[in-house]
mmCIF file of C-alpha atoms in Angstrom:
data_model
loop_
_atom_site.group_PDB
_atom_site.id
_atom_site.type_symbol
_atom_site.label_atom_id
_atom_site.label_comp_id
_atom_site.label_asym_id
_atom_site.label_seq_id
_atom_site.Cartn_x
_atom_site.Cartn_y
_atom_site.Cartn_z
ATOM 1 C CA MET A 1 33.703 34.346 -8.905
ATOM 2 C CA GLU A 2 32.984 34.980 -5.198
ATOM 3 C CA HIS A 3 34.555 31.650 -4.382
ATOM 4 C CA LEU A 4 37.732 32.567 -6.195
ATOM 5 C CA VAL A 5 37.895 35.993 -4.592
ATOM 6 C CA SER A 6 37.373 34.532 -1.098
ATOM 7 C CA LEU A 7 40.522 32.431 -1.523
ATOM 8 C CA VAL A 8 42.795 35.446 -1.696
ATOM 9 C CA ASP A 9 42.896 35.600 2.117
ATOM 10 C CA ASN A 10 46.120 33.640 1.598
ATOM 11 C CA PRO A 11 48.545 35.971 -0.269
ATOM 12 C CA LEU A 12 50.449 32.963 -1.678
ATOM 13 C CA MET A 13 47.321 31.882 -3.533
ATOM 14 C CA LEU A 14 46.838 35.258 -5.247
ATOM 15 C CA ALA A 15 49.316 34.900 -8.119
ATOM 16 C CA ARG A 16 48.333 31.268 -8.725
ATOM 17 C CA LEU A 17 44.619 32.110 -8.822
ATOM 18 C CA SER A 18 45.202 35.067 -11.152
ATOM 19 C CA ASN A 19 47.173 32.928 -13.623
ATOM 20 C CA GLN A 20 44.514 30.181 -13.512
ATOM 21 C CA TYR A 21 41.758 32.651 -14.075
ATOM 22 C CA ILE A 22 43.592 34.298 -16.959
ATOM 23 C CA ARG A 23 44.104 30.880 -18.624
ATOM 24 C CA LEU A 24 40.414 30.208 -18.125
ATOM 25 C CA LEU A 25 39.522 33.471 -19.802
ATOM 26 C CA SER A 26 41.785 32.661 -22.755
ATOM 27 C CA GLU A 27 39.352 29.922 -23.752
ATOM 28 C CA PHE A 28 36.773 32.562 -24.503
ATOM 29 C CA LYS A 29 36.804 33.764 -28.108
ATOM 30 C CA ASP A 30 34.713 36.877 -27.455
ATOM 31 C CA GLU A 31 37.347 39.534 -26.562
ATOM 32 C CA LYS A 32 34.772 41.921 -25.134
ATOM 33 C CA LEU A 33 33.415 39.196 -22.872
ATOM 34 C CA LYS A 34 36.956 38.304 -21.735
ATOM 35 C CA ASP A 35 37.746 41.946 -21.012
ATOM 36 C CA ALA A 36 34.500 42.387 -19.080
ATOM 37 C CA LEU A 37 35.064 39.268 -17.038
ATOM 38 C CA LEU A 38 38.669 40.165 -16.303
ATOM 39 C CA GLU A 39 37.677 43.698 -15.257
ATOM 40 C CA ASN A 40 34.944 42.289 -13.013
ATOM 41 C CA TYR A 41 37.407 39.865 -11.451
ATOM 42 C CA GLN A 42 39.947 42.621 -10.793
ATOM 43 C CA LEU A 43 37.277 44.876 -9.280
ATOM 44 C CA ASN A 44 36.070 42.063 -6.985
ATOM 45 C CA LEU A 45 39.622 41.262 -6.110
ATOM 46 C CA GLN A 46 40.356 44.890 -5.223
ATOM 47 C CA ALA A 47 37.141 45.129 -3.225
ATOM 48 C CA LYS A 48 38.131 42.049 -1.239
ATOM 49 C CA LYS A 49 41.535 43.516 -0.495
ATOM 50 C CA GLU A 50 39.968 46.761 0.701
ATOM 51 C CA GLU A 51 37.528 44.833 2.870
ATOM 52 C CA GLN A 52 40.399 42.850 4.401
ATOM 53 C CA LYS A 53 42.334 46.060 5.018
ATOM 54 C CA ARG A 54 39.374 47.704 6.737
ATOM 55 C CA GLY A 55 38.812 44.532 8.758
ATOM 56 C CA ARG A 56 42.421 44.531 9.961
ATOM 57 C CA GLN A 57 42.237 48.248 10.776
ATOM 58 C CA SER A 58 38.936 47.743 12.632
ATOM 59 C CA LEU A 59 40.356 44.836 14.595
ATOM 60 C CA ALA A 60 43.481 46.830 15.476
ATOM 61 C CA LEU A 61 41.358 49.786 16.643
ATOM 62 C CA LYS A 62 39.116 47.455 18.693
ATOM 63 C CA MET A 63 42.138 45.818 20.321
ATOM 64 C CA GLU A 64 43.652 49.225 21.036
ATOM 65 C CA LEU A 65 40.370 50.469 22.562
ATOM 66 C CA GLU A 66 40.004 47.355 24.715
ATOM 67 C CA GLU A 67 43.610 47.704 25.902
ATOM 68 C CA SER A 68 43.013 51.382 26.737
ATOM 69 C CA GLN A 69 39.827 50.555 28.649
ATOM 70 C CA TYR A 70 41.624 47.770 30.529
ATOM 71 C CA GLN A 71 44.475 50.095 31.526
ATOM 72 C CA GLN A 72 42.001 52.790 32.659
ATOM 73 C CA LYS A 73 40.127 50.289 34.834
ATOM 74 C CA LYS A 74 43.409 49.019 36.229
ATOM 75 C CA ILE A 75 44.535 52.550 37.138
ATOM 76 C CA MET A 76 41.149 53.337 38.697
ATOM 77 C CA ALA A 77 41.313 50.181 40.778
ATOM 78 C CA GLN A 78 44.862 51.023 41.913
ATOM 79 C CA ASN A 79 43.828 54.555 42.812
ATOM 80 C CA GLU A 80 40.830 53.249 44.774
ATOM 81 C CA ARG A 81 43.071 50.848 46.695
ATOM 82 C CA LEU A 82 45.540 53.650 47.450
ATOM 83 C CA ARG A 83 42.720 55.941 48.536
ATOM 84 C CA TYR A 84 41.260 53.269 50.797
ATOM 85 C CA THR A 85 44.578 52.253 52.345
ATOM 86 C CA SER A 86 45.528 55.894 52.898
ATOM 87 C CA GLU A 87 42.472 56.167 55.187
ATOM 88 C CA LEU A 88 43.476 53.310 57.426
ATOM 89 C CA ASP A 89 45.448 53.219 60.630
ATOM 90 C CA GLY A 90 48.674 51.406 59.812
ATOM 91 C CA PHE A 91 48.581 49.136 62.876
ATOM 92 C CA THR A 92 44.921 48.198 63.330
ATOM 93 C CA GLY A 93 43.607 48.421 59.793
ATOM 94 C CA ILE A 94 40.583 50.538 60.755
ATOM 95 C CA TYR A 95 40.012 54.211 59.895
ATOM 96 C CA HIS A 96 42.432 56.731 61.336
ATOM 97 C CA LYS A 97 41.005 59.815 63.091
ATOM 98 C CA LYS A 98 40.707 62.083 60.036
ATOM 99 C CA ALA A 99 39.118 59.443 57.808
ATOM 100 C CA PHE A 100 36.724 58.387 60.553
ATOM 101 C CA GLN A 101 35.529 61.937 61.007
ATOM 102 C CA GLU A 102 35.020 62.426 57.243
ATOM 103 C CA HIS A 103 32.953 59.242 56.933
ATOM 104 C CA ALA A 104 31.030 59.995 60.120
ATOM 105 C CA ASP A 105 30.179 63.431 58.756
ATOM 106 C CA GLU A 106 28.499 61.775 55.756
ATOM 107 C CA LEU A 107 26.606 59.347 57.935
ATOM 108 C CA ILE A 108 25.384 62.124 60.251
ATOM 109 C CA LYS A 109 23.746 63.834 57.266
ATOM 110 C CA LYS A 110 21.487 60.759 56.793
ATOM 111 C CA VAL A 111 20.254 60.718 60.354
ATOM 112 C CA ASN A 112 16.537 61.380 60.960
ATOM 113 C CA GLN A 113 13.768 60.496 63.417
ATOM 114 C CA HIS A 114 13.385 57.078 61.812
ATOM 115 C CA ASN A 115 17.116 56.408 61.382
ATOM 116 C CA TRP A 116 19.009 57.391 64.486
ATOM 117 C CA GLY A 117 22.769 57.534 64.811
ATOM 118 C CA ALA A 118 25.145 57.108 67.742
ATOM 119 C CA LEU A 119 28.760 58.082 68.268
ATOM 120 C CA LEU A 120 30.691 55.963 70.750
ATOM 121 C CA ILE A 121 34.135 56.891 72.108
ATOM 122 C CA LEU A 122 35.932 53.978 73.720
ATOM 123 C CA ASP A 123 39.030 54.164 75.888
ATOM 124 C CA ILE A 124 41.027 51.262 77.381
ATOM 125 C CA ASP A 125 41.178 51.632 81.145
ATOM 126 C CA HIS A 126 44.694 51.864 82.696
ATOM 127 C CA PHE A 127 46.335 51.071 79.362
ATOM 128 C CA LYS A 128 49.577 52.762 80.399
ATOM 129 C CA GLU A 129 49.827 50.239 83.211
ATOM 130 C CA VAL A 130 49.520 47.416 80.677
ATOM 131 C CA ASN A 131 52.426 48.791 78.630
ATOM 132 C CA ASP A 132 54.572 49.661 81.638
ATOM 133 C CA THR A 133 54.064 46.339 83.426
ATOM 134 C CA TYR A 134 53.818 43.808 80.596
ATOM 135 C CA GLY A 135 55.474 45.597 77.711
ATOM 136 C CA HIS A 136 54.318 47.143 74.488
ATOM 137 C CA LEU A 137 53.901 43.793 72.742
ATOM 138 C CA ALA A 138 51.198 42.891 75.275
ATOM 139 C CA GLY A 139 49.673 46.322 74.777
ATOM 140 C CA ASP A 140 49.650 45.902 71.004
ATOM 141 C CA GLU A 141 48.000 42.454 71.289
ATOM 142 C CA ALA A 142 45.348 43.925 73.597
ATOM 143 C CA ILE A 143 44.570 46.660 71.066
ATOM 144 C CA LEU A 144 44.213 44.189 68.220
ATOM 145 C CA ARG A 145 41.893 41.942 70.238
ATOM 146 C CA ILE A 146 39.732 44.943 71.132
ATOM 147 C CA VAL A 147 39.592 46.079 67.506
ATOM 148 C CA ASP A 148 38.335 42.596 66.574
ATOM 149 C CA ILE A 149 35.572 42.931 69.134
ATOM 150 C CA MET A 150 34.579 46.335 67.774
ATOM 151 C CA LYS A 151 34.424 45.009 64.209
ATOM 152 C CA LYS A 152 32.107 42.176 65.223
ATOM 153 C CA VAL A 153 29.440 44.535 66.600
ATOM 154 C CA LEU A 154 29.300 46.585 63.401
ATOM 155 C CA GLN A 155 26.314 46.240 61.116
ATOM 156 C CA THR A 156 26.082 47.332 57.476
ATOM 157 C CA GLY A 157 26.869 51.038 57.283
ATOM 158 C CA ASP A 158 28.507 51.285 60.722
ATOM 159 C CA ILE A 159 32.152 52.383 60.940
ATOM 160 C CA CYS A 160 34.945 52.316 63.507
ATOM 161 C CA GLY A 161 38.231 54.127 63.836
ATOM 162 C CA ARG A 162 41.299 54.651 65.991
ATOM 163 C CA ILE A 163 41.429 58.259 67.178
ATOM 164 C CA GLY A 164 44.337 57.889 69.587
ATOM 165 C CA GLY A 165 46.816 55.401 70.976
ATOM 166 C CA ASP A 166 44.269 53.537 73.117
ATOM 167 C CA GLU A 167 41.134 55.487 72.155
ATOM 168 C CA PHE A 168 38.641 54.372 69.532
ATOM 169 C CA SER A 169 35.360 55.471 68.057
ATOM 170 C CA ILE A 170 32.296 53.793 66.510
ATOM 171 C CA PHE A 171 29.447 55.336 64.586
ATOM 172 C CA LEU A 172 26.268 53.284 64.539
ATOM 173 C CA CYS A 173 23.530 53.794 61.944
ATOM 174 C CA GLY A 174 19.917 52.706 61.486
ATOM 175 C CA LEU A 175 18.987 52.779 65.178
ATOM 176 C CA ALA A 176 15.434 53.112 66.373
ATOM 177 C CA GLN A 177 15.772 53.104 70.164
ATOM 178 C CA GLU A 178 18.214 53.676 72.983
ATOM 179 C CA ALA A 179 18.106 50.039 74.038
ATOM 180 C CA GLN A 180 19.922 49.006 70.863
ATOM 181 C CA VAL A 181 22.906 51.201 71.720
ATOM 182 C CA GLN A 182 22.924 50.062 75.309
ATOM 183 C CA LYS A 183 22.957 46.403 74.230
ATOM 184 C CA ILE A 184 25.947 47.018 71.896
ATOM 185 C CA MET A 185 27.931 48.898 74.514
ATOM 186 C CA GLN A 186 27.318 46.220 77.161
ATOM 187 C CA SER A 187 28.345 43.513 74.677
ATOM 188 C CA ILE A 188 31.649 45.324 74.051
ATOM 189 C CA LEU A 189 32.336 45.729 77.773
ATOM 190 C CA LYS A 190 31.628 42.053 78.417
ATOM 191 C CA GLN A 191 33.833 40.789 75.596
ATOM 192 C CA VAL A 192 36.751 43.065 76.536
ATOM 193 C CA HIS A 193 36.465 41.907 80.142
ATOM 194 C CA GLU A 194 36.744 38.273 78.917
ATOM 195 C CA ILE A 195 40.030 38.869 76.987
ATOM 196 C CA ARG A 196 42.821 36.633 78.222
ATOM 197 C CA LEU A 197 46.370 37.169 77.015
ATOM 198 C CA PRO A 198 49.435 34.997 77.757
ATOM 199 C CA GLY A 199 51.455 36.514 80.575
ATOM 200 C CA LEU A 200 48.865 39.218 81.262
ATOM 201 C CA ASP A 201 47.527 38.858 84.822
ATOM 202 C CA MET A 202 45.385 41.977 84.910
ATOM 203 C CA THR A 203 41.857 42.127 83.555
ATOM 204 C CA LEU A 204 41.245 44.470 80.646
ATOM 205 C CA THR A 205 38.335 46.878 80.805
ATOM 206 C CA MET A 206 37.058 49.799 78.776
ATOM 207 C CA SER A 207 35.075 52.949 79.386
ATOM 208 C CA ILE A 208 32.564 54.125 76.743
ATOM 209 C CA GLY A 209 30.888 57.459 76.197
ATOM 210 C CA CYS A 210 28.000 57.791 73.753
ATOM 211 C CA CYS A 211 25.761 60.437 72.243
ATOM 212 C CA LEU A 212 22.602 59.368 70.451
ATOM 213 C CA ILE A 213 21.172 61.607 67.722
ATOM 214 C CA GLN A 214 18.002 61.641 65.622
ATOM 215 C CA LYS A 215 18.685 64.709 63.472
ATOM 216 C CA PRO A 216 21.781 66.011 61.670
ATOM 217 C CA CYS A 217 24.367 68.049 63.539
ATOM 218 C CA SER A 218 28.087 68.759 63.268
ATOM 219 C CA PHE A 219 30.596 66.061 64.088
ATOM 220 C CA THR A 220 32.240 68.396 66.572
ATOM 221 C CA HIS A 221 28.942 68.792 68.440
ATOM 222 C CA ILE A 222 28.253 65.075 68.799
ATOM 223 C CA TYR A 223 31.927 64.333 69.542
ATOM 224 C CA GLN A 224 31.944 66.814 72.433
ATOM 225 C CA HIS A 225 28.892 65.194 73.982
ATOM 226 C CA SER A 226 30.319 61.683 73.544
ATOM 227 C CA ASP A 227 33.606 62.820 75.111
ATOM 228 C CA GLN A 228 31.683 64.292 78.068
ATOM 229 C CA ALA A 229 29.897 60.935 78.479
ATOM 230 C CA LEU A 230 33.248 59.126 78.391
ATOM 231 C CA TYR A 231 34.533 61.380 81.156
ATOM 232 C CA LYS A 232 31.451 60.534 83.224
ATOM 233 C CA ALA A 233 32.033 56.814 82.675
ATOM 234 C CA LYS A 234 35.597 57.146 83.981
ATOM 235 C CA GLU A 235 34.489 59.353 86.836
ATOM 236 C CA LYS A 236 31.924 56.760 87.931
ATOM 237 C CA GLY A 237 34.601 54.061 88.245
ATOM 238 C CA ARG A 238 35.461 52.961 84.644
ATOM 239 C CA ASN A 239 34.513 49.625 83.053
ATOM 240 C CA GLN A 240 31.127 51.020 82.108
ATOM 241 C CA ALA A 241 29.215 52.897 79.407
ATOM 242 C CA TYR A 242 27.567 56.280 79.837
ATOM 243 C CA LEU A 243 24.990 57.782 77.527
ATOM 244 C CA TYR A 244 24.870 61.573 77.232
ATOM 245 C CA LYS A 245 21.795 62.800 79.115
ATOM 246 C CA GLU A 246 20.519 65.012 76.331
ATOM 247 C CA GLN A 247 19.919 62.015 74.114
ATOM 248 C CA PHE A 248 19.082 63.948 70.955
ATOM 249 C CA CYS A 249 21.498 66.332 69.383
ATOM 250 C CA ILE A 250 19.908 69.750 68.633
ATOM 251 C CA GLN A 251 20.237 71.075 65.087
ATOM 252 C CA GLU A 252 22.916 73.767 64.986
ATOM 253 C CA ASN A 253 22.462 76.948 62.974
#
């Protein structure tokens, strides 16, 4: 019986099986037995149809749910890409000023005496002269080369951004001593000094101002100190890094 019922998956077999089964039942002389067997067959057949119907409905619902989940993930991924690209400077591909500040704010909150942070402000020396003498294409190429240098010094968790035409910023995390910051700044200065561009006869240099912190403070507070340090670096002759004298930012009320 179960074998016969299982064959009705093919609708074309249904009528043929029913006729064969009815002819088979006609061989029985006991009318009550025939009626009972026929009723049992019909009940099993109906149960099989209902099971198939539920199976199709369940499959349809599963497919619909999977499609809905796929579309949701797709939309979330698109939104994440849009959010990320909206934070980037269109030319350099690093954070623009607003996005850099927002991310730096979050990193500053994690600073403590075992996990120092440092904000660097970097400015290309005499950049106007580069543009005026060699053209904006040369200036653009210089910016891109410098951004590549900045990216290479970043460790996990560090960020960099463009906060002006020729002014950039870096936030370093996970520091334990001043020497680490000094080493990074000197590495940047050295690599920038070694940049060679076709048709550019002048040597590129940068000035860097830095403020080192070991407790949370406002971004404005640390930025002001780094900016003061940058001014000192330029005042002392450019092509150098200057660390703000009050090395540790005081917690603001």
